[in-house]
Coordinates of C-alpha atoms and ligand atoms in Angstrom, one line a residue:
M621 CA 0.0 0.0 0.0
V622 CA 1.3 3.5 -1.0
F623 CA 0.8 6.6 1.1
R624 CA 0.3 9.7 -0.9
K625 CA 1.7 12.9 0.5
L626 CA -1.1 15.5 0.6
P627 CA -0.2 19.1 0.0
G628 CA 0.2 21.2 3.3
V629 CA 0.2 18.1 5.5
S630 CA 3.3 17.0 7.3
A631 CA 4.7 13.6 6.9
S632 CA 4.4 12.9 10.6
G633 CA 2.3 10.1 11.8
M634 CA -0.1 12.5 13.4
G635 CA -0.8 14.1 10.1
L636 CA -0.7 17.7 11.6
R637 CA 0.2 20.9 9.8
L638 CA 3.3 22.7 10.9
S639 CA 1.3 25.6 12.4
Q640 CA -0.9 23.1 14.2
K641 CA 2.1 21.4 15.6
F642 CA 3.5 24.6 16.9
V643 CA 0.3 25.5 18.6
F644 CA 0.1 22.0 20.1
L645 CA 3.7 22.2 21.4
L646 CA 3.0 25.6 22.8
F647 CA -0.1 24.3 24.6
L648 CA 1.9 21.3 25.9
S649 CA 4.7 23.4 27.3
G650 CA 2.2 25.7 28.9
L651 CA 0.6 22.7 30.6
V652 CA 3.9 21.4 32.0
T653 CA 4.8 24.9 33.3
L654 CA 1.4 25.2 34.9
C655 CA 1.7 21.8 36.6
F656 CA 5.2 22.6 37.9
G657 CA 4.1 26.0 39.1
A658 CA 1.2 24.4 40.9
L659 CA 3.6 22.4 43.0
F660 CA 4.6 25.6 44.8
F661 CA 1.1 26.0 46.1
L662 CA 0.9 22.6 47.7
P663 CA 1.7 22.4 51.4
D664 CA 5.3 21.4 52.3
S665 CA 4.1 18.1 53.6
V666 CA 2.9 16.8 50.2
R667 CA 5.3 14.2 49.0
L668 CA 5.1 15.1 45.3
K669 CA 6.4 18.5 46.1
R670 CA 9.4 17.2 48.0
I671 CA 10.2 14.9 45.1
F672 CA 10.1 17.7 42.5
L673 CA 11.4 20.6 44.4
S674 CA 14.6 20.7 46.4
K675 CA 14.4 22.2 49.9
T676 CA 15.9 25.5 49.0
E677 CA 13.4 26.0 46.2
I678 CA 10.4 25.5 48.4
Q679 CA 9.1 29.0 49.2
P680 CA 5.4 28.5 49.9
V681 CA 2.9 31.1 50.9
T682 CA 3.3 32.2 54.5
V683 CA 0.4 33.0 56.6
G684 CA 0.0 33.8 60.3
S685 CA 0.0 31.4 63.1
G686 CA 0.7 31.6 66.8
S687 CA 2.3 30.8 70.0
E688 CA 1.9 32.6 73.3
N689 CA 4.4 31.9 76.0
D690 CA 2.0 29.2 77.0
V691 CA -0.8 29.1 74.5
R692 CA 1.9 27.6 72.2
E693 CA 0.1 24.5 71.4
H694 CA -2.3 26.2 69.0
L695 CA -0.6 26.3 65.7
K696 CA -3.1 27.6 63.2
R697 CA -2.8 29.4 59.9
P698 CA -5.3 32.2 59.4
K699 CA -6.2 32.8 55.8
E700 CA -6.2 36.5 55.8
Q701 CA -2.5 37.2 56.4
G702 CA -0.1 38.2 53.7
M703 CA 2.8 36.2 52.5
T704 CA 6.3 36.3 53.8
S705 CA 8.6 33.8 52.5
A706 CA 12.1 33.1 53.6
K707 CA 14.4 30.4 52.4
G708 CA 16.0 28.1 54.9
E709 CA 19.5 27.2 53.8
T710 CA 19.8 24.0 55.6
G711 CA 23.3 23.2 56.9
T712 CA 25.0 19.9 56.5
K713 CA 26.9 19.9 59.7
G714 CA 26.4 18.0 62.9
K715 CA 27.4 14.5 61.8
S716 CA 27.4 12.0 64.6
L717 CA 30.6 11.4 66.6
S718 CA 32.1 8.0 66.9
R719 CA 33.4 8.4 70.5
K720 CA 31.4 6.5 73.0
P721 CA 29.8 9.1 75.3
S722 CA 30.4 7.9 78.8
V723 CA 32.0 10.3 81.3
S724 CA 31.9 11.1 84.9
H725 CA 32.2 14.6 86.4
E726 CA 35.8 13.8 87.4
A727 CA 36.7 12.5 84.0
T728 CA 35.3 15.7 82.3
E729 CA 37.2 17.9 84.7
E730 CA 40.4 15.9 84.2
R731 CA 40.0 16.0 80.5
L732 CA 39.6 19.7 80.6
A733 CA 42.7 20.0 82.7
G734 CA 45.1 18.8 80.1
G735 CA 47.6 15.9 79.8
K736 CA 46.4 12.7 78.1
A737 CA 42.9 13.8 78.6
Q738 CA 43.7 16.8 76.5
E739 CA 44.7 14.6 73.7
D740 CA 41.3 12.9 73.8
L741 CA 39.7 16.3 73.5
T742 CA 41.8 17.3 70.5
L743 CA 41.0 13.9 68.9
S744 CA 37.4 14.4 69.4
R745 CA 37.6 17.9 68.0
S746 CA 39.2 16.8 64.8
K747 CA 36.7 14.0 64.4
T748 CA 33.8 16.4 64.9
E749 CA 35.0 19.2 62.7
S750 CA 35.5 17.4 59.4
A751 CA 36.9 19.3 56.5
S752 CA 33.5 19.6 54.9
E753 CA 32.0 21.0 58.0
R754 CA 34.7 23.6 58.2
A755 CA 34.1 24.6 54.6
T756 CA 30.4 25.0 55.3
S757 CA 31.2 27.2 58.2
S758 CA 33.6 29.4 56.5
D759 CA 31.3 29.8 53.5
R760 CA 29.0 31.6 55.8
G761 CA 31.6 33.6 57.5
A762 CA 31.8 31.3 60.5
N763 CA 35.0 29.9 62.0
S764 CA 34.4 27.7 64.9
D765 CA 38.1 26.9 65.2
T766 CA 38.8 30.2 66.8
F767 CA 36.9 29.5 69.9
S768 CA 39.0 27.8 72.5
Y769 CA 37.2 25.9 75.3
Q770 CA 40.4 25.9 77.3
K771 CA 40.7 29.6 77.2
F772 CA 37.0 30.0 78.1
R773 CA 37.6 27.9 81.2
G774 CA 40.6 30.1 82.1
C775 CA 38.3 33.2 82.0
L776 CA 35.9 31.8 84.6
L777 CA 36.4 33.3 88.0
K778 CA 35.4 30.0 89.8
A779 CA 35.0 26.3 89.0
P780 CA 31.5 25.9 87.6
L781 CA 30.5 23.1 90.0
G782 CA 32.1 24.6 93.1
R783 CA 34.4 22.9 95.6
D784 CA 32.2 19.9 96.4
N785 CA 29.6 20.2 93.7
G786 CA 27.8 22.8 95.8
K787 CA 27.2 20.4 98.7
P788 CA 25.8 22.4 101.6
G789 CA 27.4 22.0 105.0
D790 CA 24.2 21.9 106.9
P791 CA 22.8 18.3 107.0
Q792 CA 19.1 19.3 106.8
T793 CA 19.7 21.4 103.7
N794 CA 21.7 18.5 102.2
E795 CA 18.9 16.1 102.8
R796 CA 16.5 18.5 101.1
R797 CA 18.9 18.7 98.2
E798 CA 19.1 15.0 98.0
K799 CA 15.3 14.8 97.9
V800 CA 15.3 17.2 94.9
K801 CA 17.8 15.0 93.2
E802 CA 15.6 11.9 93.8
M803 CA 12.7 13.8 92.2
M804 CA 14.8 14.5 89.2
K805 CA 15.8 10.9 88.9
F806 CA 12.2 9.8 89.3
A807 CA 11.0 12.2 86.6
W808 CA 13.8 11.2 84.3
D809 CA 13.5 7.5 84.8
N810 CA 9.8 7.6 84.0
Y811 CA 10.4 9.7 80.9
K812 CA 13.1 7.3 79.8
R813 CA 10.9 4.3 80.4
Y814 CA 7.7 5.5 78.8
A815 CA 8.5 8.4 76.5
W816 CA 12.2 8.1 75.5
G817 CA 12.9 10.3 72.5
K818 CA 9.5 12.0 72.6
N819 CA 9.2 15.6 73.8
E820 CA 7.4 15.1 77.1
L821 CA 6.1 12.3 79.3
R822 CA 2.4 11.7 79.8
P823 CA 2.7 10.2 83.3
L824 CA -0.8 8.9 83.7
T825 CA -1.2 7.2 80.3
R826 CA 2.5 6.3 80.4
N827 CA 3.3 7.4 76.9
G828 CA 5.1 10.2 75.1
H829 CA 3.9 13.6 73.9
I830 CA 5.2 15.3 70.8
G831 CA 3.2 18.4 70.4
N832 CA 3.7 21.0 67.7
M833 CA 6.0 23.6 69.2
F834 CA 9.3 22.2 68.1
G835 CA 8.8 21.7 64.3
G836 CA 9.4 18.0 64.3
L837 CA 12.3 18.1 66.6
R838 CA 12.2 15.4 69.3
G839 CA 13.7 14.8 72.7
A840 CA 12.8 18.2 74.3
S841 CA 12.9 16.6 77.8
I842 CA 16.4 15.2 77.0
I843 CA 17.9 18.5 75.8
D844 CA 16.2 20.4 78.6
S845 CA 17.7 17.9 81.2
L846 CA 21.3 17.7 80.1
D847 CA 22.7 20.4 82.3
T848 CA 20.4 19.5 85.3
L849 CA 21.5 15.9 85.2
Y850 CA 25.1 17.0 84.9
I851 CA 25.1 19.5 87.8
M852 CA 23.3 16.9 90.0
G853 CA 25.9 14.4 89.3
L854 CA 23.4 12.0 87.7
M855 CA 26.1 10.8 85.3
E856 CA 24.6 7.6 84.1
E857 CA 21.5 9.5 83.1
Y858 CA 23.6 12.3 81.6
N859 CA 25.5 9.8 79.5
D860 CA 22.3 8.3 78.2
A861 CA 21.1 11.8 77.3
K862 CA 24.3 12.5 75.5
E863 CA 24.3 9.3 73.6
W864 CA 20.7 10.1 72.5
V865 CA 21.9 13.5 71.2
Q866 CA 24.8 11.9 69.5
T867 CA 22.8 9.2 67.7
N868 CA 19.2 10.4 67.5
L869 CA 18.9 14.1 67.6
D870 CA 17.9 14.8 64.0
L871 CA 17.9 18.5 63.2
N872 CA 16.8 17.9 59.6
S873 CA 13.1 18.1 60.5
N874 CA 10.6 19.8 58.3
G875 CA 8.0 21.0 60.6
E876 CA 6.6 24.2 62.0
A877 CA 8.4 25.4 65.1
S878 CA 8.2 28.2 67.6
L879 CA 11.3 30.2 67.1
F880 CA 11.2 31.2 70.8
E881 CA 10.7 27.6 72.1
V882 CA 13.4 26.1 69.9
N883 CA 15.8 28.8 70.9
I884 CA 15.3 28.7 74.7
R885 CA 15.0 24.9 75.1
Y886 CA 17.2 23.4 72.3
V887 CA 19.7 26.1 71.5
G888 CA 20.0 27.1 75.1
G889 CA 20.1 23.5 76.4
L890 CA 22.8 22.5 73.9
L891 CA 24.9 25.6 74.6
S892 CA 24.8 25.1 78.3
A893 CA 25.7 21.4 77.9
Y894 CA 28.7 22.5 75.8
Y895 CA 29.9 25.1 78.2
L896 CA 29.6 22.8 81.2
T897 CA 31.2 19.7 79.6
G898 CA 33.4 20.9 76.7
E899 CA 31.8 18.2 74.5
E900 CA 32.0 19.5 70.9
L901 CA 29.0 17.5 70.0
F902 CA 26.7 19.9 71.8
K903 CA 28.4 23.0 70.3
N904 CA 28.1 21.6 66.8
K905 CA 24.4 20.8 67.3
A906 CA 23.7 24.2 68.7
M907 CA 25.4 25.9 65.7
E908 CA 23.6 23.7 63.2
L909 CA 20.3 24.5 64.7
G910 CA 21.1 28.2 65.0
E911 CA 21.7 28.4 61.3
K912 CA 18.2 26.9 60.7
L913 CA 16.6 29.7 62.7
L914 CA 18.1 32.5 60.7
P915 CA 15.4 32.7 58.0
A916 CA 12.9 33.8 60.7
F917 CA 14.5 37.2 60.5
N918 CA 13.8 37.7 56.8
T919 CA 11.1 40.3 57.2
P920 CA 11.0 43.9 56.1
T921 CA 12.2 45.1 59.5
G922 CA 14.3 42.2 60.6
I923 CA 11.9 41.5 63.5
P924 CA 11.5 37.8 63.3
R925 CA 8.2 36.1 62.9
G926 CA 7.2 33.6 65.6
V927 CA 6.9 30.4 63.5
I928 CA 9.4 28.9 61.2
N929 CA 9.4 25.7 59.2
L930 CA 12.9 24.3 60.1
G931 CA 13.2 22.5 56.7
S932 CA 12.1 25.1 54.2
G933 CA 12.7 28.3 56.2
T934 CA 9.2 29.5 55.6
I935 CA 8.0 31.8 58.3
W936 CA 4.7 33.2 59.5
S937 CA 3.1 34.8 62.6
W938 CA 1.0 33.1 65.1
G939 CA -2.7 33.0 64.1
W940 CA -3.9 34.5 67.3
A941 CA -1.4 37.4 67.3
S942 CA -3.3 40.4 65.9
A943 CA -2.5 41.5 62.3
G944 CA 0.4 39.2 61.8
S945 CA 2.4 40.7 64.6
S946 CA 5.4 39.3 66.4
I947 CA 5.4 38.9 70.2
L948 CA 7.7 40.9 72.4
A949 CA 8.6 38.0 74.7
E950 CA 9.5 35.9 71.7
F951 CA 11.6 38.2 69.5
G952 CA 13.0 39.7 72.7
T953 CA 14.2 36.4 74.1
L954 CA 16.9 35.5 71.6
H955 CA 19.8 37.8 72.6
L956 CA 21.7 35.6 75.1
E957 CA 21.7 32.5 72.9
F958 CA 22.4 34.4 69.7
V959 CA 25.4 36.2 71.1
H960 CA 26.8 32.9 72.2
L961 CA 26.3 31.5 68.8
T962 CA 28.4 34.3 67.4
E963 CA 31.0 33.7 70.1
L964 CA 31.3 30.0 69.2
S965 CA 31.1 30.3 65.4
N966 CA 32.9 33.6 65.1
N967 CA 30.0 34.4 62.7
P968 CA 28.7 37.9 63.4
V969 CA 25.3 37.2 61.8
Y970 CA 23.6 36.1 65.0
T971 CA 24.6 39.1 67.0
E972 CA 23.7 41.4 64.1
K973 CA 20.2 39.9 64.0
V974 CA 19.5 40.5 67.7
M975 CA 21.2 43.9 67.7
N976 CA 18.9 44.9 64.9
I977 CA 15.9 44.1 67.0
R978 CA 17.3 46.2 69.8
K979 CA 17.9 49.1 67.4
L980 CA 14.3 49.1 66.2
L981 CA 13.0 49.0 69.8
N982 CA 15.2 51.9 70.7
K983 CA 13.9 53.9 67.8
I984 CA 10.2 53.6 68.1
E985 CA 7.9 55.6 70.4
K986 CA 7.0 53.8 73.6
P987 CA 3.7 54.7 75.3
H988 CA 4.7 56.0 78.7
G989 CA 8.1 54.4 78.2
L990 CA 6.4 50.9 78.1
Y991 CA 6.9 48.1 75.6
P992 CA 3.6 46.7 74.3
N993 CA 3.4 43.0 73.6
F994 CA 2.7 43.0 69.8
L995 CA 4.8 44.5 67.1
S996 CA 4.4 44.4 63.3
P997 CA 7.4 42.8 61.6
V998 CA 6.4 44.6 58.4
S999 CA 5.9 48.2 59.6
G1000 CA 7.9 48.0 62.8
N1001 CA 5.1 49.6 64.7
W1002 CA 3.3 48.4 67.8
V1003 CA 0.1 46.7 66.9
Q1004 CA -1.8 47.4 70.1
H1005 CA -1.1 48.6 73.6
H1006 CA -1.2 45.6 75.9
V1007 CA 1.7 45.6 78.3
S1008 CA 2.5 42.6 80.6
I1009 CA 5.4 41.4 82.7
G1010 CA 3.7 38.0 82.5
G1011 CA 3.0 36.0 79.3
L1012 CA 3.8 37.8 76.0
G1013 CA 6.2 40.3 77.7
D1014 CA 8.1 38.6 80.5
S1015 CA 11.4 37.3 79.2
F1016 CA 12.0 40.4 77.1
Y1017 CA 12.7 42.3 80.3
E1018 CA 14.7 39.4 81.7
Y1019 CA 17.0 39.3 78.7
L1020 CA 17.7 43.0 78.9
I1021 CA 19.3 42.8 82.3
K1022 CA 20.8 39.4 81.6
S1023 CA 22.4 40.7 78.3
Y1024 CA 24.0 43.4 80.4
L1025 CA 25.3 40.9 83.0
M1026 CA 26.4 38.4 80.4
S1027 CA 28.4 41.0 78.6
D1028 CA 30.5 41.4 81.7
K1029 CA 28.6 44.7 82.3
T1030 CA 29.8 46.3 79.1
D1031 CA 26.5 46.3 77.2
D1032 CA 25.4 49.7 78.4
D1033 CA 22.5 49.9 75.9
A1034 CA 20.9 46.9 77.4
K1035 CA 21.4 48.4 80.9
R1036 CA 19.8 51.7 79.9
M1037 CA 16.9 49.9 78.3
Y1038 CA 16.3 47.6 81.3
Y1039 CA 16.3 50.4 83.9
G1040 CA 14.2 52.6 81.6
A1041 CA 11.7 49.8 81.2
L1042 CA 11.7 49.1 85.0
E1043 CA 11.0 52.7 85.8
A1044 CA 8.0 52.7 83.4
I1045 CA 6.8 49.5 84.9
E1046 CA 7.0 50.9 88.4
A1047 CA 5.3 54.1 87.4
N1048 CA 2.4 52.3 85.5
L1049 CA 2.1 48.7 86.6
V1050 CA 3.3 48.1 90.1
Q1051 CA 0.4 48.2 92.6
K1052 CA -0.2 47.7 96.3
S1053 CA -3.4 45.7 97.2
P1054 CA -5.7 46.7 100.0
G1055 CA -4.1 43.9 102.0
G1056 CA -0.6 45.3 101.5
L1057 CA 0.6 42.9 98.7
T1058 CA 2.8 44.4 96.0
Y1059 CA 1.9 43.1 92.5
M1060 CA 2.4 43.8 88.8
A1061 CA -0.9 44.6 87.1
E1062 CA -1.3 44.3 83.3
W1063 CA -1.9 47.5 81.2
R1064 CA -4.4 47.7 78.4
G1065 CA -4.0 51.0 76.7
G1066 CA -4.0 52.9 80.0
I1067 CA -6.5 50.7 81.8
L1068 CA -5.2 48.4 84.5
D1069 CA -6.2 44.8 84.7
H1070 CA -5.5 43.8 88.3
K1071 CA -4.2 40.4 87.6
M1072 CA -0.8 38.8 87.9
G1073 CA 0.2 35.7 86.1
H1074 CA 2.3 32.9 87.5
L1075 CA 4.7 33.7 84.7
A1076 CA 5.2 37.2 86.0
C1077 CA 6.6 35.8 89.3
F1078 CA 10.0 35.4 87.7
S1079 CA 10.3 39.2 88.1
G1080 CA 11.2 39.0 91.8
G1081 CA 14.4 37.3 90.9
M1082 CA 15.0 39.5 87.9
I1083 CA 14.6 42.7 89.9
G1084 CA 16.9 41.2 92.6
I1085 CA 19.8 40.4 90.2
G1086 CA 19.5 43.8 88.7
A1087 CA 19.5 45.7 92.0
D1088 CA 23.3 46.2 92.1
D1089 CA 23.7 47.9 88.8
G1090 CA 21.1 50.7 88.7
A1091 CA 21.5 54.0 90.5
P1092 CA 23.3 53.3 93.8
E1093 CA 20.6 55.0 95.8
K1094 CA 18.0 52.7 94.3
R1095 CA 19.8 49.4 95.2
Q1096 CA 17.9 48.9 98.4
H1097 CA 14.7 50.0 96.8
Y1098 CA 15.1 47.3 94.1
L1099 CA 16.0 44.6 96.6
D1100 CA 12.9 45.5 98.6
L1101 CA 10.7 45.5 95.5
A1102 CA 12.1 42.1 94.5
A1103 CA 11.4 40.7 98.0
E1104 CA 7.8 42.1 98.0
I1105 CA 7.0 40.6 94.6
T1106 CA 8.5 37.3 95.7
H1107 CA 6.4 37.5 98.9
T1108 CA 3.2 38.1 96.9
C1109 CA 3.9 35.1 94.7
H1110 CA 4.5 33.0 97.8
E1111 CA 1.2 34.2 99.1
S1112 CA -0.5 33.0 95.9
Y1113 CA 0.8 29.5 96.9
T1114 CA 0.0 29.6 100.6
R1115 CA -3.6 30.8 99.9
S1116 CA -4.4 27.6 97.9
A1117 CA -5.5 24.3 99.3
T1118 CA -2.6 22.4 97.6
K1119 CA 0.0 25.1 98.5
L1120 CA 0.8 25.4 94.8
G1121 CA 0.0 28.6 92.9
P1122 CA -2.6 29.1 90.2
E1123 CA -1.8 30.2 86.6
A1124 CA -3.1 33.7 87.4
F1125 CA -4.3 35.4 90.5
R1126 CA -6.2 38.6 91.0
F1127 CA -6.5 41.7 93.2
D1128 CA -10.0 42.9 92.4
G1129 CA -13.5 42.0 93.5
G1130 CA -12.2 41.2 96.9
A1131 CA -9.5 38.8 95.7
E1132 CA -6.0 39.0 97.1
A1133 CA -3.5 36.8 95.3
T1134 CA -6.2 34.2 94.4
A1135 CA -7.6 33.0 91.1
T1136 CA -11.2 34.0 90.7
R1137 CA -11.8 32.4 87.3
L1138 CA -12.0 28.6 86.9
S1139 CA -9.8 28.8 83.9
D1140 CA -6.9 30.3 86.0
R1141 CA -6.8 27.7 88.7
Y1142 CA -4.4 25.2 87.1
Y1143 CA -0.7 24.6 87.9
I1144 CA 1.5 23.0 85.2
L1145 CA 4.7 22.5 87.2
R1146 CA 5.9 26.0 86.4
P1147 CA 9.2 27.3 87.9
E1148 CA 8.8 31.1 88.1
V1149 CA 8.0 31.3 91.9
I1150 CA 10.8 28.9 92.8
E1151 CA 13.1 30.7 90.4
S1152 CA 12.6 33.9 92.5
Y1153 CA 13.2 32.0 95.7
M1154 CA 16.5 30.8 94.4
Y1155 CA 17.7 34.3 93.4
M1156 CA 16.5 35.9 96.5
W1157 CA 18.3 33.2 98.6
R1158 CA 21.5 33.9 96.8
L1159 CA 21.1 37.6 97.2
T1160 CA 20.0 37.8 100.8
H1161 CA 20.6 34.4 102.5
D1162 CA 17.3 34.9 104.3
P1163 CA 16.4 31.3 105.4
K1164 CA 12.7 31.9 104.6
Y1165 CA 13.4 31.4 100.9
R1166 CA 14.7 27.9 101.5
E1167 CA 11.7 27.2 103.7
W1168 CA 9.4 28.4 101.0
G1169 CA 11.2 26.2 98.5
W1170 CA 10.8 23.2 100.8
E1171 CA 7.0 23.9 101.1
A1172 CA 6.9 23.7 97.3
V1173 CA 8.8 20.4 97.3
E1174 CA 6.3 19.0 99.7
A1175 CA 3.3 20.2 97.7
L1176 CA 4.8 18.8 94.5
E1177 CA 5.4 15.5 96.1
Q1178 CA 1.9 15.4 97.6
H1179 CA -0.1 16.5 94.6
C1180 CA 1.9 16.3 91.4
R1181 CA 3.8 13.1 91.9
V1182 CA 2.0 10.2 90.4
E1183 CA 3.0 6.6 89.9
S1184 CA 5.0 7.3 86.7
G1185 CA 6.3 10.8 86.9
F1186 CA 5.1 14.3 87.8
S1187 CA 1.9 15.8 86.4
G1188 CA 0.4 19.3 86.4
I1189 CA -3.0 19.7 88.2
R1190 CA -6.2 21.3 87.0
D1191 CA -7.2 23.1 90.2
V1192 CA -4.9 24.2 93.0
Y1193 CA -7.8 25.0 95.2
T1194 CA -9.1 21.5 95.7
M1195 CA -7.5 18.6 97.5
T1196 CA -9.1 16.0 95.3
V1197 CA -6.7 16.8 92.5
S1198 CA -7.3 16.1 88.9
H1199 CA -4.0 15.6 86.9
D1200 CA -3.4 17.0 83.5
N1201 CA -1.2 14.1 82.4
M1202 CA 1.8 16.1 81.4
Q1203 CA 5.3 16.3 82.7
Q1204 CA 6.5 19.5 81.1
S1205 CA 10.1 19.6 80.0
F1206 CA 10.7 22.8 81.9
F1207 CA 10.0 20.9 85.1
L1208 CA 13.3 19.1 84.6
S1209 CA 15.1 22.0 83.2
E1210 CA 13.9 24.8 85.5
T1211 CA 11.7 23.8 88.5
L1212 CA 14.0 21.0 89.7
K1213 CA 17.2 22.8 88.8
Y1214 CA 16.2 26.0 90.7
L1215 CA 15.2 23.9 93.7
Y1216 CA 18.5 22.0 93.6
L1217 CA 20.4 25.3 93.4
L1218 CA 18.3 26.7 96.3
F1219 CA 19.5 23.9 98.5
S1220 CA 23.1 24.1 97.3
D1221 CA 26.0 26.3 98.2
D1222 CA 26.4 29.5 96.1
D1223 CA 29.5 28.1 94.4
L1224 CA 27.5 25.7 92.3
L1225 CA 27.1 27.8 89.1
P1226 CA 28.2 31.0 90.8
L1227 CA 26.3 34.1 89.5
E1228 CA 29.7 35.9 89.1
D1229 CA 30.2 33.6 86.1
W1230 CA 26.9 32.4 84.8
V1231 CA 23.5 33.8 83.7
F1232 CA 20.6 31.5 83.3
N1233 CA 18.6 31.8 80.1
T1234 CA 14.8 31.8 80.5
E1235 CA 14.7 28.0 80.4
A1236 CA 17.3 28.0 83.3
H1237 CA 20.1 26.9 81.0
P1238 CA 23.3 28.5 82.4
L1239 CA 25.4 30.5 79.9
P1240 CA 28.8 31.9 80.9
I1241 CA 29.5 35.6 81.2
I1242 CA 31.6 36.6 78.2
R1243 CA 34.9 38.3 79.3
K1244 CA 36.1 39.7 76.0
S1245 CA 39.4 41.1 77.2
C1246 CA 40.3 37.8 78.9
L1247 CA 39.3 35.7 76.0
Q1248 CA 41.4 37.9 73.7
D1249 CA 44.4 37.8 75.9
E1250 CA 47.1 35.6 74.4
T1251 CA 48.3 34.5 77.8
T1252 CA 45.0 33.2 79.3
Q1253 CA 45.5 29.7 80.6
D1254 CA 42.9 27.2 81.8
K1255 CA 43.2 27.4 85.6
T1256 CA 40.5 24.8 86.1
V1257 CA 42.7 22.5 88.3
S1258 CA 43.5 25.2 90.7
K1259 CA 40.0 26.5 91.0
Ligands
LIG1098 C1 9.5 28.3 80.3 O1 9.5 27.6 79.1 C2 10.3 29.5 80.2 O2 10.5 30.0 81.5 C3 9.6 30.6 79.5 O3 10.2 31.9 79.6 C4 8.2 30.8 79.9 N1 7.7 29.9 80.8 C5 8.0 28.5 80.7 C6 7.8 27.8 82.1 O4 6.7 28.3 82.8

């Protein structure tokens, strides 16, 4: 059979004209482009998207979402918010070490002191910092080689763990300290048994909780416990924790995380563990994670958004935060950790990011000198005028004074901002109740809400540690104010049936340091009141603070200890307690650590050398001139 070529028709099998072919091809390529483009609009979690787009190409639409200091569980994306996209350049560092992690306090100290032990350290360093890791760091301007752990130790005034690990001379205090250690071991053992690798233990149902605050990161209780276990001398447990970090802490997660929570718990926990032990593993993990947080700052003002996808670097604001705003206590609680990340990596970017936040805060108008809780990361203006020393505001103020202290008292800007803020707080928020209790009210555009949150109770300790550095004539005034606030917070405990404090207590409608609303009656193992006892004890040595701490231990034992761990309770005003089935990671990191320090001698983590981040992870004071001095030697052995 013969095919005849018709005029104007191509010889192709389809029998199309050239122009038809062209139109068809055009249509086809349009279709392909459209399909590919549509991938960008799929959520990050869709597999197809991960297959076709590399991580760095994924820049999806960013919409608002939210975390409050403790309303953090409600990650929601509102539809109405505008898009902000930021690319997360994921690092390739943090490979696992091959050295078996098993050390005692003594071995660590010996290793840090030099000799054969020093060789081990060097060996572990060279294993950790592979050539490719160094290349990655220097590409970004970082150079972790320049930080010398030995030198850092030489710049401390005292040995971190004191003469005898802070063991108090007085037998009763020592017994109490041992009790707290037992509580830590109990909390840890149960976490290990029922929830190992998960973020928190559910002690009633005996399983693990993951939650959605950490963007797919796991092991929050492990990271939060490293330093507590170490200072308590629970070395077997510490070694298990370290081994988990070494083999299981996967930072390549692709979930939506709270920038604030990941910073204070994970970055803070890893940094502390590094400074206390000298283990490079912790430093490398902290730096790797720090890099992943940087895209959060890619906003028109450089004020970070509250939520970040750790894989893609996409960022957005919490859904409940009005008009896509960022939260003062969140973007204001990065300074300590970020300055240390610069210190360790020699990469200025971290300090630049947090200094930029400070610059903006300095520039904008502050109503009555106060810092409202919500700020737009787009315009750089306050979004509304709610001021609080409790949730949403709290740790911003804490980080001002601690930034000053951590800088070896050289950061005058932080000092000025802290005392300025404190003056405004005193003028506008500090109140005296009819019964004579001093408290911090909340401020809503000039109208006072006579309520104080449990979270605000950290302020007793904060005002106490800042008392020495303001105007000399105000020193006693600040110490008195710190003592009064701590007293009020103690009252909120003693006025409940369980002797534990409610989430918020009021000073109106006849109430004096008691919760009037059902929804404020819970206690979730929070540390703030005990934190203030610890600081006030160190500052005054008034025995009442140890007594108050012991009351809290007894109440925790009676009402929060269950068969398989510790649990929060739903109503502090009833003796027939209902448990919330959650052992928060901050119970191990903060509540038990502060109690242990309260019953220890002051030379365990001396305040001359350490500041605690807001999750109670100790970070060392940076003594620049000493660190830069060529002749600095590690004097650990003699300390
Ligand atoms: C902790 O995670 C931190 O202290 C934070 O600053 C706020 N509160 C919780 C514990 O209550």
